[in-house]
Amino acid sequence: MKRNILLTLCLVLGTVSLLAQQVKSPNGNVELKFSLDGTRPTYEMSYKGKTVIKPSHLGLELAKDKHASRKYKETDLMDGFTVVDIKTSTFDETWKPVWGETATIRNHYNELAVTLQQKERTIVLRFRVYDDGIGFRYEFPQQKDLNYFIIKEEMTEFAMTGDHTAWWLPGDYDTQEQETQQTRLSEIRGRMKEAVNWGNSSVAVFSDTGVQTALQMKTDDGLYINIHEAACLDYATMHLELVDAKTTALTTKLQGNSNVYTPNPAPSAYPLPAPMTFVSHLTPDATGLKGAMQTPCETPWRTVMVSDDARDMLSSNLILNLNEPCKIEDTSWIHPTKYCGVWWEMIVGKSSWHYTNDFPSIKLDQIDWRSVKPNGYHAANNEKVKRYIDFAAKNGLDEVLVEGWNVGWEDWANMWKRDVFDFVTPYPDFDIKMLNDYARSKGVKILMHHETSSSTQNYERHLENAFKLMNKYGYDAVKTGYVGDIIPRGDHHFSQSMNNHYLYVIKEAAKHHIMVNSHEATRPTGICRTYPNLVGGESARGTEYEAFGGSRPDHTCILPFTRLQGGPMDYTPGIFVTKLSTWSDNPSWARITLAGSLALYLTMYSPLQMAADLPENYEQFDDAFQFIRDVACDWDDSKYLEAEPADYITVARKAKGTDNWFIGGKCDENGHLAVVKLDFLDKGRKYDCTLYADAKDAHYEKNPQAYTITKKVVKKGDVIKVKEAPGGGFAVSLIAK
Amino acid sequence: MKRNILLTLCLVLGTVSLLAQQVKSPNGNVELKFSLDGTRPTYEMSYKGKTVIKPSHLGLELAKDKHASRKYKETDLMDGFTVVDIKTSTFDETWKPVWGETATIRNHYNELAVTLQQKERTIVLRFRVYDDGIGFRYEFPQQKDLNYFIIKEEMTEFAMTGDHTAWWLPGDYDTQEQETQQTRLSEIRGRMKEAVNWGNSSVAVFSDTGVQTALQMKTDDGLYINIHEAACLDYATMHLELVDAKTTALTTKLQGNSNVYTPNPAPSAYPLPAPMTFVSHLTPDATGLKGAMQTPCETPWRTVMVSDDARDMLSSNLILNLNEPCKIEDTSWIHPTKYCGVWWEMIVGKSSWHYTNDFPSIKLDQIDWRSVKPNGYHAANNEKVKRYIDFAAKNGLDEVLVEGWNVGWEDWANMWKRDVFDFVTPYPDFDIKMLNDYARSKGVKILMHHETSSSTQNYERHLENAFKLMNKYGYDAVKTGYVGDIIPRGDHHFSQSMNNHYLYVIKEAAKHHIMVNSHEATRPTGICRTYPNLVGGESARGTEYEAFGGSRPDHTCILPFTRLQGGPMDYTPGIFVTKLSTWSDNPSWARITLAGSLALYLTMYSPLQMAADLPENYEQFDDAFQFIRDVACDWDDSKYLEAEPADYITVARKAKGTDNWFIGGKCDENGHLAVVKLDFLDKGRKYDCTLYADAKDAHYEKNPQAYTITKKVVKKGDVIKVKEAPGGGFAVSLIAK
């Protein structure tokens, strides 16, 4: 990786006047101002002269803590600051991701670093100003008087200029699998109850105006604003709490159906900011505290992306750029992957992860699996897995995910059970050696599955042996899962300690040359740049919810603006038979047309793409499945052609190492007329174009499987117009002749 | 182990009348009665016709928990019971411990098993009645309606017959290193403030009448009663809360200088028992809950030992007998060990564990240890360790403990730091290969040290590699340490999850043929029978406190009645130069005479015995040190000759595989005249007797180093009278001629 980076580095260092505390982005569109409001650090931000963030305070409240440095141990990092140094610099570098939407990424920003002093303590506020937004973070140099400290709360403000439209998820310490809400900021409080999906396993809502990031907004004068974070490593995941007209104090009162009790720290002692201001709210650990810090250290980057063109929200690399370069020396074993798997039929309820119904609960060391009675519908059996391997081999899919292969599924979920899996013992009907040999003989790999049931202590105890087993049989990727409440008990999915755990697993996996696809983990913040073996993740409402009552048709037109800002999602697209009752007892149905399903392989960027439906369902529509066989999942270039949050997204991508392009367009329940100008093609070249479109009368509910396949030859400058049905979409392959 | 057990098993099974709910011990001295008080299970106990425990309720309150079995999930296991089955049986077996005070141990009891039904749920109360006490536990068979459950509190009562004298430690979730208090039960509340040693790192006192076990008591009519527990494996450590005249409700209000906040569950809804009743109080985890259970499972045994002779408290094997037989097949690598170590000089403050003073704090992966400046007083350096190895080799000591050998000690303690040690990287001045080779060439081993700083998550992550390093260099024992607040944060040293951790380490160590000596862990409950590689532990106020202000002279006359009930203690005796200021700047001093120090090798039974003082201090008193060279630490027989809690203990032990005996006597600040009848010697045999006694004017403060050494020949029936000085004692070796 390192040797491939194209460096065009340019650093201008020097101390400037204390008055010149503002920095513009390289093209001048974005401007960042820093000042002291009395003694409180304050920033503001504008885009093309329009205010994006009004003056907003920066600071952290520290917990009273016997472990902290003795001096100032109870002094917050909120006020009492003077500016002692200011440095500006410029950085311009182009780097090559191991996998991604484009072959190279330019990282070009102007930087302002403000050193602040509070008595004997110093901190640094570092701002990076890009053409499409800003990132800033708190840095804590090593010093005698700020050595160890505990964060009670980070108090970073984001003061909005008005009552914007926002696409938000309710703030929650453990899940981000709710449906996105679209409201004005002032309507968040009123919508909260409806927004919380109480059916989820571990809902822990902390405030009536708490929301998650990435938070996508749109102003009435046409600005798109997105608040998120980058490089959240050994730090708690950030939420945002909106101060609105009814707010009387920042609240940390936990409510929900979780019985994990989190102590509520005392309320903030500082004045409330003005209404329409978001204040950061970190995920606590079991003690209610938000972070244990040792200097030298820093917070993640807090990011504000902005543009007057929604497409820029999708093409931005700001979050990746704010992450550290790749730390894995040899990345040759990391590869994009198209896969199918023994999964959807269990999600739908037709077969099971577990092997027997003999016991109300099990203890792994007390069961002779050879002697128990099989339930007869255990999915991960030799015959079925071979069927999937055959299907993958025939259709050019790289891997086959198999869930439910290992003992422990009889009572795995929501029991707060510690010793739930050992990750190495297969059920009697899963012959691990035979199946891996069989897969290898067909040029296919099996994709490992490690459901942890959120018992991270148990997973860490077994991790090394689990990875050794994978190495032994040739598995090179693992899907991990974190369903249910965390063990160590009292902790939350998005806390500092859990974020450390996820990263620990990624690093240990890298030592074994294993790629990771982490489900129910914390939402990503671009760390796949640094650890590109993190090839995917869930951390949002995925396709599985189509079997749990369904997701709104606009869901996949929102995710690229929100969840995908931090990294690719293992959305598991490709449901062709959307009415599940046609092959199961499940009355749920997917709110998407078949052509729309194809579009997701483009609009939901990921180097890891599943063909999630059953082989027999694909075999009914083999002409449409051709697109899934053909489509790439790694790219030299990407062009976002059309975009509006929750309405539509159209994107064209150039397949890695080829001259072929693929185009996908996805829309909401209202349909969309996509107009695709092929001006990105090579001049003078001809392309075999195959268009997979919704048929005229297609509709995500009434007629989802009505599609047309059209072939023609196209060239640069041609225009393709496609009518997308309600809840529909289209896909195009352009093969260079 | 298994093949060595002498089985004289006798089981009498059968259902008896519901009225016959009482069982006597084999010799009839102890009687246990079970009954229902309405619908509440109740037990009482007597000894030689005297009541020991008045009718006391048994039961558990369950937490409201979404993870529990749906049915009855909020129903306590407190009342509503009927008796559906009663079984009695007799058991008599003699087994051989891998190491111990005697070559064989008889396990002889009568058992009563009561099956109780509460609607569709059943539990079993199992009582074992021994001649020296009882053990009982709750058993939860696997059943649909009691599958998973969370314990809010165990409500086992121990109703006392009067205002007994008790030797107690304040109830605490994290430490048992306080001085023992001696008061009437009614005086506990008034003494609590004084009893709590607020200087300790993690004091978490939950009640003004909360005490720890083993709790030793004495009644006014001369009964000795001891309450403790056996086989606490995957369960929280039990404390006792006394209901006294001022109690209005059972309290769980946590107080102390710990900033680990533990949520307080709602108070009990059941009526308070009568004053002078102890109620069990389990150690909570970070959520405030006391136990996560999955059936089939059971609680630890709750034990009540009783006798009218204090010596029976010390010779009892009741707690070992209630533990499961040895689970380690090959125990050939487990051996008693006498050791010295690089330790006392750091405890006293003359040298350091850490290597450099260069940094306010360190991050292990960011320091080049070769380039930092040594502080010049790092103890674990090659030269010093070789000196200790030479000393051990010359004096027949088996091993040399070396603390501070590995990087991380610069900021190890009380910082709540997660990644504190890696357990494999030596400081630059500790040549691990050379020193192990050197030790081996002298017939000595180095004893490994793993201080975890209570960051158990970090320790578990490194455990396998740490043990591999030990195997590589030939270490066969590790001293572990748990100083400071627990990580995962919010947890407590004595919780269910931490008890699981300690056991996990013991089991993993056994796989590597490593013996464990665990400091600051939970107090033991006899599990060394099941896992005899647990050769020692601290879990009480050890010799180190003699460098921290001192312990009372009677301290070592209490510990065998309390802390040692559950297993051996690594007390680290043998301080010859008690005034530390003679060789350091430390003004503290050990409250013991030199002869008294020798006695501890007998009175404080342990298969792991340290000669804790410096080699140069021993070299000043080489004639007295001869006893430490000679004394065994594994025994074929032990005879407790004299005993009174906090006053004196005299014991004779026969060295394993020999005909030699060793005798030790230790007394409190008042002195004691020991009268030792040698009626346990072989008839007709002569013994070379060496008596190490306090000199006439010896005194633990004024004249601690005044001792006499007398040699004579003795035979069975002879009587040795020894005057023990205030804070003194004596030691005798009897070598068969």
Short mmCIF file of C-alpha atoms in Angstrom, two decimals, chain A residues 64-67 142 147-148 150 201-202 234 257 259 261 263 285-287 292 294-297 360-363 411 414-418 457 460-461 468 485 488-490 500-501 504, chain B residues 64-67 142 147-148 150 201-202 234 257 259 261 263 285-287 292 294-297 360-363 411 414-418 457 460-461 468 485 488-490 500-501 504:
data_model
loop_
_atom_site.label_atom_id
_atom_site.label_comp_id
_atom_site.label_asym_id
_atom_site.label_seq_id
_atom_site.Cartn_x
_atom_site.Cartn_y
_atom_site.Cartn_z
CA LYS A 64 -14.51 13.47 38.84
CA ASP A 65 -12.16 10.56 38.90
CA LYS A 66 -9.68 9.24 41.38
CA HIS A 67 -7.63 7.75 38.57
CA GLN A 142 1.25 14.27 26.73
CA ASN A 147 -2.07 12.53 31.76
CA TYR A 148 -5.08 10.29 32.37
CA ILE A 150 -12.16 10.41 32.11
CA SER A 201 -33.46 -6.30 20.82
CA SER A 202 -31.55 -3.62 22.62
CA ASP A 234 -10.44 3.95 20.77
CA ASN A 257 -36.64 -1.92 26.89
CA ASN A 259 -32.45 -3.98 31.17
CA TYR A 261 -29.00 -0.05 33.48
CA PRO A 263 -26.05 5.32 35.44
CA ASP A 285 -19.80 2.38 29.17
CA ALA A 286 -21.27 0.35 32.03
CA THR A 287 -20.25 3.02 34.54
CA ALA A 292 -10.96 6.79 29.48
CA GLN A 294 -4.35 8.68 28.24
CA THR A 295 -2.30 11.42 26.62
CA PRO A 296 -1.01 11.74 23.98
CA CYS A 297 -4.34 11.10 22.33
CA PRO A 360 -34.62 -25.69 26.51
CA SER A 361 -31.01 -24.48 26.61
CA ILE A 362 -27.60 -25.98 26.10
CA LYS A 363 -24.15 -25.94 27.64
CA ASP A 411 -30.19 -20.82 22.60
CA ASN A 414 -30.97 -12.61 23.69
CA MET A 415 -30.20 -14.84 26.65
CA TRP A 416 -27.21 -12.76 27.80
CA LYS A 417 -25.34 -16.06 27.75
CA ARG A 418 -21.59 -15.87 28.06
CA GLN A 457 -15.53 -11.79 26.30
CA GLU A 460 -11.99 -12.84 22.51
CA ARG A 461 -11.23 -16.01 24.47
CA LYS A 468 -6.49 -20.86 13.28
CA ASP A 485 -26.90 -7.21 24.88
CA PRO A 488 -19.21 -7.75 29.69
CA ARG A 489 -22.66 -6.90 31.04
CA GLY A 490 -23.68 -3.29 31.22
CA ASN A 500 -11.83 -1.11 20.84
CA HIS A 501 -13.09 -4.68 20.62
CA TYR A 504 -9.04 -5.65 18.06
CA LYS B 64 -36.91 -8.42 36.32
CA ASP B 65 -35.12 -9.40 33.19
CA LYS B 66 -36.05 -9.49 29.57
CA HIS B 67 -33.55 -12.28 28.97
CA GLN B 142 -32.99 -27.75 33.76
CA ASN B 147 -34.12 -21.81 32.05
CA TYR B 148 -32.21 -18.53 32.27
CA ILE B 150 -30.90 -13.23 36.80
CA SER B 201 -7.32 1.29 46.44
CA SER B 202 -10.84 0.14 45.84
CA ASP B 234 -19.30 -19.30 38.26
CA ASN B 257 -13.81 6.02 47.57
CA ASN B 259 -15.61 5.82 41.50
CA TYR B 261 -20.64 3.40 40.35
CA PRO B 263 -26.53 0.77 40.54
CA ASP B 285 -21.51 -6.84 38.48
CA ALA B 286 -21.45 -3.51 36.66
CA THR B 287 -25.20 -3.57 36.18
CA ALA B 292 -26.71 -14.68 35.44
CA GLN B 294 -28.58 -21.03 33.17
CA THR B 295 -30.08 -24.29 34.36
CA PRO B 296 -28.96 -26.89 35.18
CA CYS B 297 -26.86 -25.07 37.76
CA PRO B 360 4.41 10.80 32.88
CA SER B 361 2.76 7.75 31.34
CA ILE B 362 3.62 5.21 28.67
CA LYS B 363 2.02 3.42 25.76
CA ASP B 411 2.22 3.77 35.14
CA ASN B 414 -4.61 2.74 39.72
CA MET B 415 -4.83 4.47 36.37
CA TRP B 416 -7.67 2.29 35.09
CA LYS B 417 -5.45 1.69 32.08
CA ARG B 418 -6.48 -1.07 29.72
CA GLN B 457 -9.62 -7.89 29.33
CA GLU B 460 -7.12 -12.52 28.64
CA ARG B 461 -6.01 -11.10 25.28
CA LYS B 468 3.70 -19.86 25.73
CA ASP B 485 -10.25 -1.18 39.68
CA PRO B 488 -14.15 -4.20 32.06
CA ARG B 489 -15.01 -0.99 33.89
CA GLY B 490 -17.71 -1.09 36.49
CA ASN B 500 -15.20 -16.81 36.17
CA HIS B 501 -12.08 -14.97 35.02
CA TYR B 504 -10.50 -19.31 33.38
#
